[in-house]
PDB file of N, CA and C in Angstrom:
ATOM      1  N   UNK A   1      43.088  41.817-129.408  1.00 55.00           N
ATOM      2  CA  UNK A   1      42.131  42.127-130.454  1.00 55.00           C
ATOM      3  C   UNK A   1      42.478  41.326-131.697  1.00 55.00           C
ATOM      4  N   UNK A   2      41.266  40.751-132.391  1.00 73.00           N
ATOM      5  CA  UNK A   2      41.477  40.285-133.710  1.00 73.00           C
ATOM      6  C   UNK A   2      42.270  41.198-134.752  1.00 73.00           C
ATOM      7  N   UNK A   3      43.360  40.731-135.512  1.00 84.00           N
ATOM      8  CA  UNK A   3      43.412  41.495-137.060  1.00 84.00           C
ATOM      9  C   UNK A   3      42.214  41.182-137.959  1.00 84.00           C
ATOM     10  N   UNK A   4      41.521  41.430-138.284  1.00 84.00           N
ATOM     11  CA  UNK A   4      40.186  41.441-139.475  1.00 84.00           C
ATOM     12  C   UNK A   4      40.448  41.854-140.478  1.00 84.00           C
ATOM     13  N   UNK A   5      40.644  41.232-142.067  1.00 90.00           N
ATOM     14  CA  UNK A   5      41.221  41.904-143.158  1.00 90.00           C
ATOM     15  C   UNK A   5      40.378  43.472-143.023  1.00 90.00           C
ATOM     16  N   UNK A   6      40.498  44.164-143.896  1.00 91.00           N
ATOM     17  CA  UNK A   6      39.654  45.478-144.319  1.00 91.00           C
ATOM     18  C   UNK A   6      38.413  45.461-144.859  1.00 91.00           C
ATOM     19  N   UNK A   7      38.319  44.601-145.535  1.00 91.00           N
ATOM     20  CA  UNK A   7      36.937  43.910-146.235  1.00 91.00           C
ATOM     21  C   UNK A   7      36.032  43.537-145.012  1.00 91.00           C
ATOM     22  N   UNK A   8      36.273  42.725-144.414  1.00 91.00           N
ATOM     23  CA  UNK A   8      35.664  42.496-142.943  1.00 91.00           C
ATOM     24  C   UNK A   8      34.666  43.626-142.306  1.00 91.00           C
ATOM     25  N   UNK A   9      36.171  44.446-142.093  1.00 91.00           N
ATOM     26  CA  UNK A   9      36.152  45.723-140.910  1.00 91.00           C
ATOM     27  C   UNK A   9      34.799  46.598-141.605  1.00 91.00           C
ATOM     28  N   UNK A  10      35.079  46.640-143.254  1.00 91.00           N
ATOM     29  CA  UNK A  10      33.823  47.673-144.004  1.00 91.00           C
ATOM     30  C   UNK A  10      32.925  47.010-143.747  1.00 91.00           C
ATOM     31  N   UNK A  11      32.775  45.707-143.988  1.00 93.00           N
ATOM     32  CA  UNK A  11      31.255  45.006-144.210  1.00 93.00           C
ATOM     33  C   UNK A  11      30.445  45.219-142.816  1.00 93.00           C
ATOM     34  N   UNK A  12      31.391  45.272-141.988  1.00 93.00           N
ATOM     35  CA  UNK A  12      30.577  45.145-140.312  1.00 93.00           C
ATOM     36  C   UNK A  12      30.476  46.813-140.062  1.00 93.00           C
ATOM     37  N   UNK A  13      30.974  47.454-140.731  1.00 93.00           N
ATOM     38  CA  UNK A  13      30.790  49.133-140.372  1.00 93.00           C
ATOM     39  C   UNK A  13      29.291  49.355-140.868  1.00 93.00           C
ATOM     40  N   UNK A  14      29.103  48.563-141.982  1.00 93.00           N
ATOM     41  CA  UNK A  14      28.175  49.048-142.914  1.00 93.00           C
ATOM     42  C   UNK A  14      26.816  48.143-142.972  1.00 93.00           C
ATOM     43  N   UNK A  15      26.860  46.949-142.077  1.00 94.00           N
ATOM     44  CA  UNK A  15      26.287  46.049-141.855  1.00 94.00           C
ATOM     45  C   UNK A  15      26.025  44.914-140.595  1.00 94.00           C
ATOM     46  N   UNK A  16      25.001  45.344-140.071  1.00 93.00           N
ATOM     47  CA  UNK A  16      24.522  44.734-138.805  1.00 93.00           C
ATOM     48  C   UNK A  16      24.300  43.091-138.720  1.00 93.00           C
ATOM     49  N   UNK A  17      24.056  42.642-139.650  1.00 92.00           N
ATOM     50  CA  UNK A  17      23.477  41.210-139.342  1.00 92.00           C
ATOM     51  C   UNK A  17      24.412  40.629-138.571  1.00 92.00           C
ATOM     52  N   UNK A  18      25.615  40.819-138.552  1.00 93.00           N
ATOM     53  CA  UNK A  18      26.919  39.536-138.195  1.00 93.00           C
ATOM     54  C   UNK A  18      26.345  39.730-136.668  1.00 93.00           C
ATOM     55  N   UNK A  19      25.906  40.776-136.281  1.00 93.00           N
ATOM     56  CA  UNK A  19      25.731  40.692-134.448  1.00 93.00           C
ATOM     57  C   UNK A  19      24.701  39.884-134.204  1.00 93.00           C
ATOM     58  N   UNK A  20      23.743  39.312-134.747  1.00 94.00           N
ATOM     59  CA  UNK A  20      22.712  38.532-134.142  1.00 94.00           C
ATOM     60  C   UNK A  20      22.751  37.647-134.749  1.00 94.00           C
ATOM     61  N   UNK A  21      21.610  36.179-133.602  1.00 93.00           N
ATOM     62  CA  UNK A  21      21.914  34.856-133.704  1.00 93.00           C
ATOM     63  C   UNK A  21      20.381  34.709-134.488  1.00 93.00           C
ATOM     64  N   UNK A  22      20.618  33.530-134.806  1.00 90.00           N
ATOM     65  CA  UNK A  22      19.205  33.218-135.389  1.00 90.00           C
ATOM     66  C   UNK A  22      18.613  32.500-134.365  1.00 90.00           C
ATOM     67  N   UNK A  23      17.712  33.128-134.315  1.00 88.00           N
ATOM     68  CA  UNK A  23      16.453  32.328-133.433  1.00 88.00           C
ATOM     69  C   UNK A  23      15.296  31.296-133.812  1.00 88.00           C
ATOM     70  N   UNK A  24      15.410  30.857-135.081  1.00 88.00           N
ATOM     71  CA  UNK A  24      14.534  29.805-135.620  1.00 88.00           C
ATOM     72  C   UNK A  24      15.323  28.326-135.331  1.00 88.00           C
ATOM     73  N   UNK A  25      16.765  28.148-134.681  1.00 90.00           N
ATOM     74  CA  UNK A  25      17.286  27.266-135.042  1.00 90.00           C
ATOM     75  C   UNK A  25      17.429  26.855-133.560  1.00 90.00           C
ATOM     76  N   UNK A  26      17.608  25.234-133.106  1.00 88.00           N
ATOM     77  CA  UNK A  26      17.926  25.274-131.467  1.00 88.00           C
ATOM     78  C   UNK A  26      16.794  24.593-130.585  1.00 88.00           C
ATOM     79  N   UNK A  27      16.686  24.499-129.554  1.00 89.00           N
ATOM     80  CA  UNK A  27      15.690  24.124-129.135  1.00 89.00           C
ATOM     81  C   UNK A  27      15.016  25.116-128.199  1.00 89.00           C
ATOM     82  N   UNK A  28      13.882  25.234-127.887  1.00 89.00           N
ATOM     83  CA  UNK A  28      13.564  26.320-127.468  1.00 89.00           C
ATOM     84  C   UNK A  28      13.983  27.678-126.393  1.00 89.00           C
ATOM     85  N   UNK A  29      15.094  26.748-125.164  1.00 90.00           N
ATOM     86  CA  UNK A  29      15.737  27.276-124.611  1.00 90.00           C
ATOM     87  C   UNK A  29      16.989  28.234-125.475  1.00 90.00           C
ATOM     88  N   UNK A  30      17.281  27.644-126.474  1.00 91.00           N
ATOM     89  CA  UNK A  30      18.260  28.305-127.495  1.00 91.00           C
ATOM     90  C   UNK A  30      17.667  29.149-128.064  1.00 91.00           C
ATOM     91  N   UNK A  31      16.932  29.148-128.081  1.00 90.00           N
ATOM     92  CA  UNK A  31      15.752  30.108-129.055  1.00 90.00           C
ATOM     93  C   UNK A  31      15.659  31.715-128.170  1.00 90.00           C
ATOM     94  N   UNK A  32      15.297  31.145-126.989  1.00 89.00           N
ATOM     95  CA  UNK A  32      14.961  32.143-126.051  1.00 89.00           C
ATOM     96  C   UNK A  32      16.229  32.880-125.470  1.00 89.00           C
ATOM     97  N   UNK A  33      17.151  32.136-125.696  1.00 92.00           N
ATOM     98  CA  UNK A  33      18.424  32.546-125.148  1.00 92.00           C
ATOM     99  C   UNK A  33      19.080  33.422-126.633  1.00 92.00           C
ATOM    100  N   UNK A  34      18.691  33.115-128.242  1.00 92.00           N
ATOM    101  CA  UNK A  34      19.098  33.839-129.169  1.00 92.00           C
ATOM    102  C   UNK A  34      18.492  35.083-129.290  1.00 92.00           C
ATOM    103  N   UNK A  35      16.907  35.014-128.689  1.00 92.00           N
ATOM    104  CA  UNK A  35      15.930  36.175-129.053  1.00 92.00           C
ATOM    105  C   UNK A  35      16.994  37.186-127.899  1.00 92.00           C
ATOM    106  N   UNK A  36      16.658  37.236-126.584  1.00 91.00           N
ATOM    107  CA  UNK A  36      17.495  37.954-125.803  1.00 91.00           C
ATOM    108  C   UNK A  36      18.933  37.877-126.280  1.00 91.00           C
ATOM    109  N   UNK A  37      19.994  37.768-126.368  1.00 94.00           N
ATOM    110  CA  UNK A  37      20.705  38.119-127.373  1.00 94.00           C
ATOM    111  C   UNK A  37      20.524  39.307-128.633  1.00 94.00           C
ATOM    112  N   UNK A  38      19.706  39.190-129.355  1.00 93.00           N
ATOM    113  CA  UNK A  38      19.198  40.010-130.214  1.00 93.00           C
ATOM    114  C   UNK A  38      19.093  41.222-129.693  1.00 93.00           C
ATOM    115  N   UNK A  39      18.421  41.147-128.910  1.00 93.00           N
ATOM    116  CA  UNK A  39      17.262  42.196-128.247  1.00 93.00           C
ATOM    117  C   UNK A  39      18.852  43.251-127.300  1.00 93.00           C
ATOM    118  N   UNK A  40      19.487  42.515-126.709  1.00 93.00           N
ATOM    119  CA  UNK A  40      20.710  43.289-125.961  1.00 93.00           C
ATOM    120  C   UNK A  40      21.656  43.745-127.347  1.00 93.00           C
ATOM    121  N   UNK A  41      21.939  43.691-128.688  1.00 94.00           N
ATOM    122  CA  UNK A  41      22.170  43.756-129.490  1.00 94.00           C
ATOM    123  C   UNK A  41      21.254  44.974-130.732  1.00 94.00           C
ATOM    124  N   UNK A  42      20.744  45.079-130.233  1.00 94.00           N
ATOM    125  CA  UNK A  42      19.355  46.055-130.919  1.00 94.00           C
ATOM    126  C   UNK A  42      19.843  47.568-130.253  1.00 94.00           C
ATOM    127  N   UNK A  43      20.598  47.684-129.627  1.00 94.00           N
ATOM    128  CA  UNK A  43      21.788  49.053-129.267  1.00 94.00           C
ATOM    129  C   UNK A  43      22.099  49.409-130.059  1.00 94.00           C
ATOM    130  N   UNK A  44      22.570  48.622-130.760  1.00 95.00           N
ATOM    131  CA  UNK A  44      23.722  48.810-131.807  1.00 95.00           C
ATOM    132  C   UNK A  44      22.814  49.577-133.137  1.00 95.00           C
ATOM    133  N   UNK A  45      21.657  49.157-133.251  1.00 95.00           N
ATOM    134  CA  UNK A  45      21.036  49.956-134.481  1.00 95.00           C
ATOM    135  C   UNK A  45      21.022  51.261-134.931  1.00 95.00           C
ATOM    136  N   UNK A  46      20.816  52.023-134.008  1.00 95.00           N
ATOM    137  CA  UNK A  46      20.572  53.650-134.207  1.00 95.00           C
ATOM    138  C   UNK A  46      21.820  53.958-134.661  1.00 95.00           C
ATOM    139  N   UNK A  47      23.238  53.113-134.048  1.00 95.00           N
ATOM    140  CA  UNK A  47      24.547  53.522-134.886  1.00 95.00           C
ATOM    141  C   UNK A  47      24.355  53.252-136.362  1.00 95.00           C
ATOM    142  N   UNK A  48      24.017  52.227-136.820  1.00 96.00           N
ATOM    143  CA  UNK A  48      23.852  51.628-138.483  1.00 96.00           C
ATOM    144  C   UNK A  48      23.420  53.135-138.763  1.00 96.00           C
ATOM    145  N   UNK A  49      21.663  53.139-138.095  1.00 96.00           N
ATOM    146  CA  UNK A  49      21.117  54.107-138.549  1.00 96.00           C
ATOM    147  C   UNK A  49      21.699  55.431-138.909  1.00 96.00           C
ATOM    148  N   UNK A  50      22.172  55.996-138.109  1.00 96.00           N
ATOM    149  CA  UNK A  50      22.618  56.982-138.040  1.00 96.00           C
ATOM    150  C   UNK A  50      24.135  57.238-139.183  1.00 96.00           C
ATOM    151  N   UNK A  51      24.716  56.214-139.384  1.00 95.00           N
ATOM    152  CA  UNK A  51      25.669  55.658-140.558  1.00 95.00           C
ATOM    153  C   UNK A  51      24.857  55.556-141.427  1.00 95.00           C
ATOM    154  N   UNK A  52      23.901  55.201-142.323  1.00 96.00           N
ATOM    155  CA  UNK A  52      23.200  54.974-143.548  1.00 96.00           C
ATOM    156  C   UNK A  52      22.795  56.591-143.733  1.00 96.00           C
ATOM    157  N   UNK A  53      22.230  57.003-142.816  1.00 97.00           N
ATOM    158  CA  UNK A  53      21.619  58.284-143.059  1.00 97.00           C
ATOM    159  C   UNK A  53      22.681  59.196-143.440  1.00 97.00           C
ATOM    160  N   UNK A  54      23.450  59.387-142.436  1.00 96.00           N
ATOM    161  CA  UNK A  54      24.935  60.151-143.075  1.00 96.00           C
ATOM    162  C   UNK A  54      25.738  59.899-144.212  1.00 96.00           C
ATOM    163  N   UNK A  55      25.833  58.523-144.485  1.00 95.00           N
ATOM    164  CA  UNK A  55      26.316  58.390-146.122  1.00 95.00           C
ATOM    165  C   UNK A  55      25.303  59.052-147.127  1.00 95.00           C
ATOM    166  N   UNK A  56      23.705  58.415-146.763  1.00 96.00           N
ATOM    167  CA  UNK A  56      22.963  58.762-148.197  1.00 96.00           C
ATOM    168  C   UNK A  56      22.989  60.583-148.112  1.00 96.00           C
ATOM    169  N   UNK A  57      22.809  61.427-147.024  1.00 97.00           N
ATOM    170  CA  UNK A  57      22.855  62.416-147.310  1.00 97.00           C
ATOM    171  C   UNK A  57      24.644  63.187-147.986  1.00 97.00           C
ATOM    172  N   UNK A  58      25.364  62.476-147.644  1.00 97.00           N
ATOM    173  CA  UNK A  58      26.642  62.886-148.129  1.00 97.00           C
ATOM    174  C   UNK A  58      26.893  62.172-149.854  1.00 97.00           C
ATOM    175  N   UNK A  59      25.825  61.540-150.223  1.00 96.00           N
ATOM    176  CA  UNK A  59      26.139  60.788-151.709  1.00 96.00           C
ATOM    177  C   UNK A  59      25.128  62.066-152.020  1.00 96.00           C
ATOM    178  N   UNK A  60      24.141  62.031-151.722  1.00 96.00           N
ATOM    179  CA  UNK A  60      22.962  62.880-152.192  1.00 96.00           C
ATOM    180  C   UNK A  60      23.458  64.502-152.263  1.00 96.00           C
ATOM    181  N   UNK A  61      24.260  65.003-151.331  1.00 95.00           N
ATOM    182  CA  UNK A  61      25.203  66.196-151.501  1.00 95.00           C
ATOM    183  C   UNK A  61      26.315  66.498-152.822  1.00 95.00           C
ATOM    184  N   UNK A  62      26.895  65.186-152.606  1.00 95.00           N
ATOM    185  CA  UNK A  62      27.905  65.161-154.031  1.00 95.00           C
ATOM    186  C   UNK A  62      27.532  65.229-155.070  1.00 95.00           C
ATOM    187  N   UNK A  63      25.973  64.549-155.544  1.00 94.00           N
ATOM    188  CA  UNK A  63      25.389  64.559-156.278  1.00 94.00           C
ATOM    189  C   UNK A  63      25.018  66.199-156.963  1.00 94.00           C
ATOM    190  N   UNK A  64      24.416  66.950-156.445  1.00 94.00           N
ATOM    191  CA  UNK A  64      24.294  67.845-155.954  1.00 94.00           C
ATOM    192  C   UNK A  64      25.334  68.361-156.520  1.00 94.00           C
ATOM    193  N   UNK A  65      26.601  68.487-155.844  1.00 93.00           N
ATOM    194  CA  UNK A  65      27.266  69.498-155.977  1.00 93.00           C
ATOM    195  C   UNK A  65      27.843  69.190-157.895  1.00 93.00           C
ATOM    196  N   UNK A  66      28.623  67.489-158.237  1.00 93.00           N
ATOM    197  CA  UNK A  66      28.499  67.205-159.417  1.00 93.00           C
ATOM    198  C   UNK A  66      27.545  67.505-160.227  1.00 93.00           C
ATOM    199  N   UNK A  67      26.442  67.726-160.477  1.00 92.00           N
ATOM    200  CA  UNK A  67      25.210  68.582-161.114  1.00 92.00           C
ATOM    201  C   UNK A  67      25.240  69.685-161.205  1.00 92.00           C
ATOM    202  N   UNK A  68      25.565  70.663-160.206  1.00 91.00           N
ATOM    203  CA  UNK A  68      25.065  71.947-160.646  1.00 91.00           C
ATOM    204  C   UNK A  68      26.381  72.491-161.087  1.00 91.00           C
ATOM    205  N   UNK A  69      28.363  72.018-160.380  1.00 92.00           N
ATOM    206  CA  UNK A  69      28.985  72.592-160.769  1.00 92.00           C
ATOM    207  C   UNK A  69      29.578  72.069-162.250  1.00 92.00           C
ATOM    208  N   UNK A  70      29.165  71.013-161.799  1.00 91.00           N
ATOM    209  CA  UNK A  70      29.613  70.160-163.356  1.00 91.00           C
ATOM    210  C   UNK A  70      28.921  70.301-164.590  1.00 91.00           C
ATOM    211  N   UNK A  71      27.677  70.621-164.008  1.00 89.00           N
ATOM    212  CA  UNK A  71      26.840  70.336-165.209  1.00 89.00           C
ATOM    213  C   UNK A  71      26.669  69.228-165.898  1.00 89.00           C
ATOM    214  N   UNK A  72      26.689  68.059-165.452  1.00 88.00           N
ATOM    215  CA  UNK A  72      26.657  66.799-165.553  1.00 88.00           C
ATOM    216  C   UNK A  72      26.071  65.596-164.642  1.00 88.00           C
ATOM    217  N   UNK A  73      24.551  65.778-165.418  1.00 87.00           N
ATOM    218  CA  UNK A  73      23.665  64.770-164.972  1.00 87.00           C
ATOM    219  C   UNK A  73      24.057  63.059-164.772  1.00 87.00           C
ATOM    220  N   UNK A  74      24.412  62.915-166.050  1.00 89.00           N
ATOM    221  CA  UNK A  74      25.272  61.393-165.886  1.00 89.00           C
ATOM    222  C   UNK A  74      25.831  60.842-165.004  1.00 89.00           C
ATOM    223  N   UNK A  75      26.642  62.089-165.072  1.00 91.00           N
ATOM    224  CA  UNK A  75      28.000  61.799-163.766  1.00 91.00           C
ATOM    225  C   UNK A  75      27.379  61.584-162.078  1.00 91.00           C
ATOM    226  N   UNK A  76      26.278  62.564-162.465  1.00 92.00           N
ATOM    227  CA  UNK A  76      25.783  62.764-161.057  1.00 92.00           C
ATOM    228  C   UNK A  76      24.941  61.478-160.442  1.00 92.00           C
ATOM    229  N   UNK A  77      24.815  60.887-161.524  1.00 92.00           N
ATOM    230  CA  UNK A  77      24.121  59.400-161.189  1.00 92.00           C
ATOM    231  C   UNK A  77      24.916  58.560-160.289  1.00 92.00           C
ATOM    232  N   UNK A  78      25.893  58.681-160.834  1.00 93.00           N
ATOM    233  CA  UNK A  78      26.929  57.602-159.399  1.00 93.00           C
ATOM    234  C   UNK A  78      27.085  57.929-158.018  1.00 93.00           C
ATOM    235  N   UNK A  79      26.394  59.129-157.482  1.00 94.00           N
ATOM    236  CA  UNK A  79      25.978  59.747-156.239  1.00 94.00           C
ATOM    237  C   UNK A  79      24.625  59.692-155.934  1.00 94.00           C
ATOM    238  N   UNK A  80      23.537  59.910-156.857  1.00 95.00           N
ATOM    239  CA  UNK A  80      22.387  60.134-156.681  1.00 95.00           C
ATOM    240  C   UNK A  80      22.101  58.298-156.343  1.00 95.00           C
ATOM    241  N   UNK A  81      22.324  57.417-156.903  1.00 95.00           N
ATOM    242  CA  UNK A  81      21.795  55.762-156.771  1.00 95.00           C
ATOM    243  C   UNK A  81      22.200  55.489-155.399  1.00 95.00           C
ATOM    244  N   UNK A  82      23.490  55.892-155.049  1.00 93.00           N
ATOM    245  CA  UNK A  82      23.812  55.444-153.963  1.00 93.00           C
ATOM    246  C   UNK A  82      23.209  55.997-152.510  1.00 93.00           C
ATOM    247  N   UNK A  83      22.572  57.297-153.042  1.00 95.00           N
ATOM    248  CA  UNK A  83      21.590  58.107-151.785  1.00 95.00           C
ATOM    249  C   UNK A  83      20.649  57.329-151.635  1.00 95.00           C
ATOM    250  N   UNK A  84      20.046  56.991-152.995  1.00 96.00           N
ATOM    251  CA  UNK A  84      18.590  56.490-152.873  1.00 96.00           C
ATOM    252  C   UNK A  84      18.762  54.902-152.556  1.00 96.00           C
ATOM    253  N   UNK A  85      19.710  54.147-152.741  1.00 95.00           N
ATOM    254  CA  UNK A  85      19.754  53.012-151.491  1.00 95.00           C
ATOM    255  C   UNK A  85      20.069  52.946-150.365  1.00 95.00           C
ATOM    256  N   UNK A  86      20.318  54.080-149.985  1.00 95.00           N
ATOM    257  CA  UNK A  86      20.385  53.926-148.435  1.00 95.00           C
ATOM    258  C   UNK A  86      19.045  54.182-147.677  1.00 95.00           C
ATOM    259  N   UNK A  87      18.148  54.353-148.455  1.00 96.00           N
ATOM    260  CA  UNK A  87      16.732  54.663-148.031  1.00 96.00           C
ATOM    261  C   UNK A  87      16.551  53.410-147.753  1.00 96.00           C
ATOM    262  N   UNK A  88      16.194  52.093-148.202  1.00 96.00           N
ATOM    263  CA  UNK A  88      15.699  51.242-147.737  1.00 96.00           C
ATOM    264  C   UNK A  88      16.491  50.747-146.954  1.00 96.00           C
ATOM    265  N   UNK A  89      17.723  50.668-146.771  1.00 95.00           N
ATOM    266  CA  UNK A  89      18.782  50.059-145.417  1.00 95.00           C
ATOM    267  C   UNK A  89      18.222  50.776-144.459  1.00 95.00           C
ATOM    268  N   UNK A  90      18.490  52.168-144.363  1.00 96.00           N
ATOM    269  CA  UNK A  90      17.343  52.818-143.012  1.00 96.00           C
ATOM    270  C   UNK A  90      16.232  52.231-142.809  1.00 96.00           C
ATOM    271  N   UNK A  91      15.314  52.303-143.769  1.00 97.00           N
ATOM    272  CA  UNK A  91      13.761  51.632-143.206  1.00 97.00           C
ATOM    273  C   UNK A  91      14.083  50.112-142.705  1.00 97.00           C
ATOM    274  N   UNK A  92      15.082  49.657-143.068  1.00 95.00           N
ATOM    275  CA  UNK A  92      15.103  48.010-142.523  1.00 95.00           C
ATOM    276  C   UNK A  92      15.372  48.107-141.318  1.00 95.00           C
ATOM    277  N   UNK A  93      16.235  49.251-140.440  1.00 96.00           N
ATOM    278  CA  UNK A  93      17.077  49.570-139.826  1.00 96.00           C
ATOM    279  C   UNK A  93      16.515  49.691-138.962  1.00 96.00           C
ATOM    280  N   UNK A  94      15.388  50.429-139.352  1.00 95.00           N
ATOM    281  CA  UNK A  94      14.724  51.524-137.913  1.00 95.00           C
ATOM    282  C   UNK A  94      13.717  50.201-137.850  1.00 95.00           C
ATOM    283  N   UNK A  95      13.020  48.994-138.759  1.00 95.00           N
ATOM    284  CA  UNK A  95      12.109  48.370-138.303  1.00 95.00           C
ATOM    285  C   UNK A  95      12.771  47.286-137.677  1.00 95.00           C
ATOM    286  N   UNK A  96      13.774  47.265-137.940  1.00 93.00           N
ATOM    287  CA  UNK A  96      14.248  45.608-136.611  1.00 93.00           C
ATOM    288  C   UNK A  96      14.661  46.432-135.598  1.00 93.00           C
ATOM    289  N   UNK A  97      14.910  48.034-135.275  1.00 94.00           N
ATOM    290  CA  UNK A  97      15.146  48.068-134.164  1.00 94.00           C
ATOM    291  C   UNK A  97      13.704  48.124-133.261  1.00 94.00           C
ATOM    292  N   UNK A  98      12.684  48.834-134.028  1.00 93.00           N
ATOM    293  CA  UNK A  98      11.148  49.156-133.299  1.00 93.00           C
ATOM    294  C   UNK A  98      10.794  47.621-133.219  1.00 93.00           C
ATOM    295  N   UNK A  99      11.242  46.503-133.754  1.00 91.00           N
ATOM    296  CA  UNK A  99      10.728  45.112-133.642  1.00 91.00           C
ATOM    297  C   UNK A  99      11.558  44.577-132.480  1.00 91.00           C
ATOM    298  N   UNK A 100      12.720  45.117-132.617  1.00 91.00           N
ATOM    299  CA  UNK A 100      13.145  44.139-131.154  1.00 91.00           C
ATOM    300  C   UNK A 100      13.037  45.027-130.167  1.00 91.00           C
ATOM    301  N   UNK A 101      12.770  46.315-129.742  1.00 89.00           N
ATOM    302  CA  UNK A 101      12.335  46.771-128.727  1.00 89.00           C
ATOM    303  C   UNK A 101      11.107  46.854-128.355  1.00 89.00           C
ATOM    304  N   UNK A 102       9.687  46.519-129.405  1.00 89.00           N
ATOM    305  CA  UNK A 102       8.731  46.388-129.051  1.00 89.00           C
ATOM    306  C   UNK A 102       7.714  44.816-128.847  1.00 89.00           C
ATOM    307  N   UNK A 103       8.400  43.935-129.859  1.00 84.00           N
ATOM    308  CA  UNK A 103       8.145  42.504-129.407  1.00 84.00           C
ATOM    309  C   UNK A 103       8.142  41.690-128.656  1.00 84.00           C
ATOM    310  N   UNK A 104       7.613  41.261-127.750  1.00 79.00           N
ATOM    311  CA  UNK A 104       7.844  40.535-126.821  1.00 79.00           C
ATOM    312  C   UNK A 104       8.785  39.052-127.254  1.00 79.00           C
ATOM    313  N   UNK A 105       9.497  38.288-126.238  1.00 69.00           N
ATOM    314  CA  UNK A 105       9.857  37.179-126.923  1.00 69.00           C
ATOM    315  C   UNK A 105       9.373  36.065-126.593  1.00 69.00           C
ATOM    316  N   UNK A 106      10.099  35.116-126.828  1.00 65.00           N
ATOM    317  CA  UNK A 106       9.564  33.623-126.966  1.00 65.00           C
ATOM    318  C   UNK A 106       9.275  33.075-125.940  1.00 65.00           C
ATOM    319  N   UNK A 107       9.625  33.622-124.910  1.00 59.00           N
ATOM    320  CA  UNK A 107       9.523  33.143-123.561  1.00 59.00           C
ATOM    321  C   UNK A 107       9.181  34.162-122.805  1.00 59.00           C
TER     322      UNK A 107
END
């Protein structure tokens, strides 16, 4: 197994792109051979998913709990921003996975 600094290890916990190839680049056989690739790789989403959703509801909890026991709205901002970006990482999430399981490919 690779050593991967820690920085690495978070970015790929927290972020899907590194698993797929680009398919605009290549010649068409490469193309067709990156799309499939992708597509056997599109597994892996519902984990992201299911990771984004569980952080934003656990920032959105803290939030929460910093607010009502704290009494401190301010504070509670550094939980509440971080819920509400994980909303659009999900929606990206769930649409490249409904795109590569429902698209046909290049070939």
């Amino acid at each position: 197994m690779h050593d991967l600094a820690f920085g690495t290890l978070l970015y790929r916990y927290f972020f899907f792109g590194w698993l797929f190839k680009d398919v605009t680049r290549g010649s068409v056989f490469e193309r067709a051979a990156a799309w499939r690739h992708n597509r056997e790789q599109a597994r892996w989403l519902p984990t992201y998913f299911w990771r984004w959703i569980g952080w934003g509801l656990f920032f959105y909890g803290l939030g929460g709990v910093v607010e009502i026991f704290l009494e401190s709205p301010v504070l509670s901002l550094l939980f509440y921003v971080p819920s509400a970006l994980s909303v659009p990482v999900v929606a990206i999430t769930l649409a490249a996975w409904i795109g590569l399981k429902a698209i046909r490919g290049p070939l």
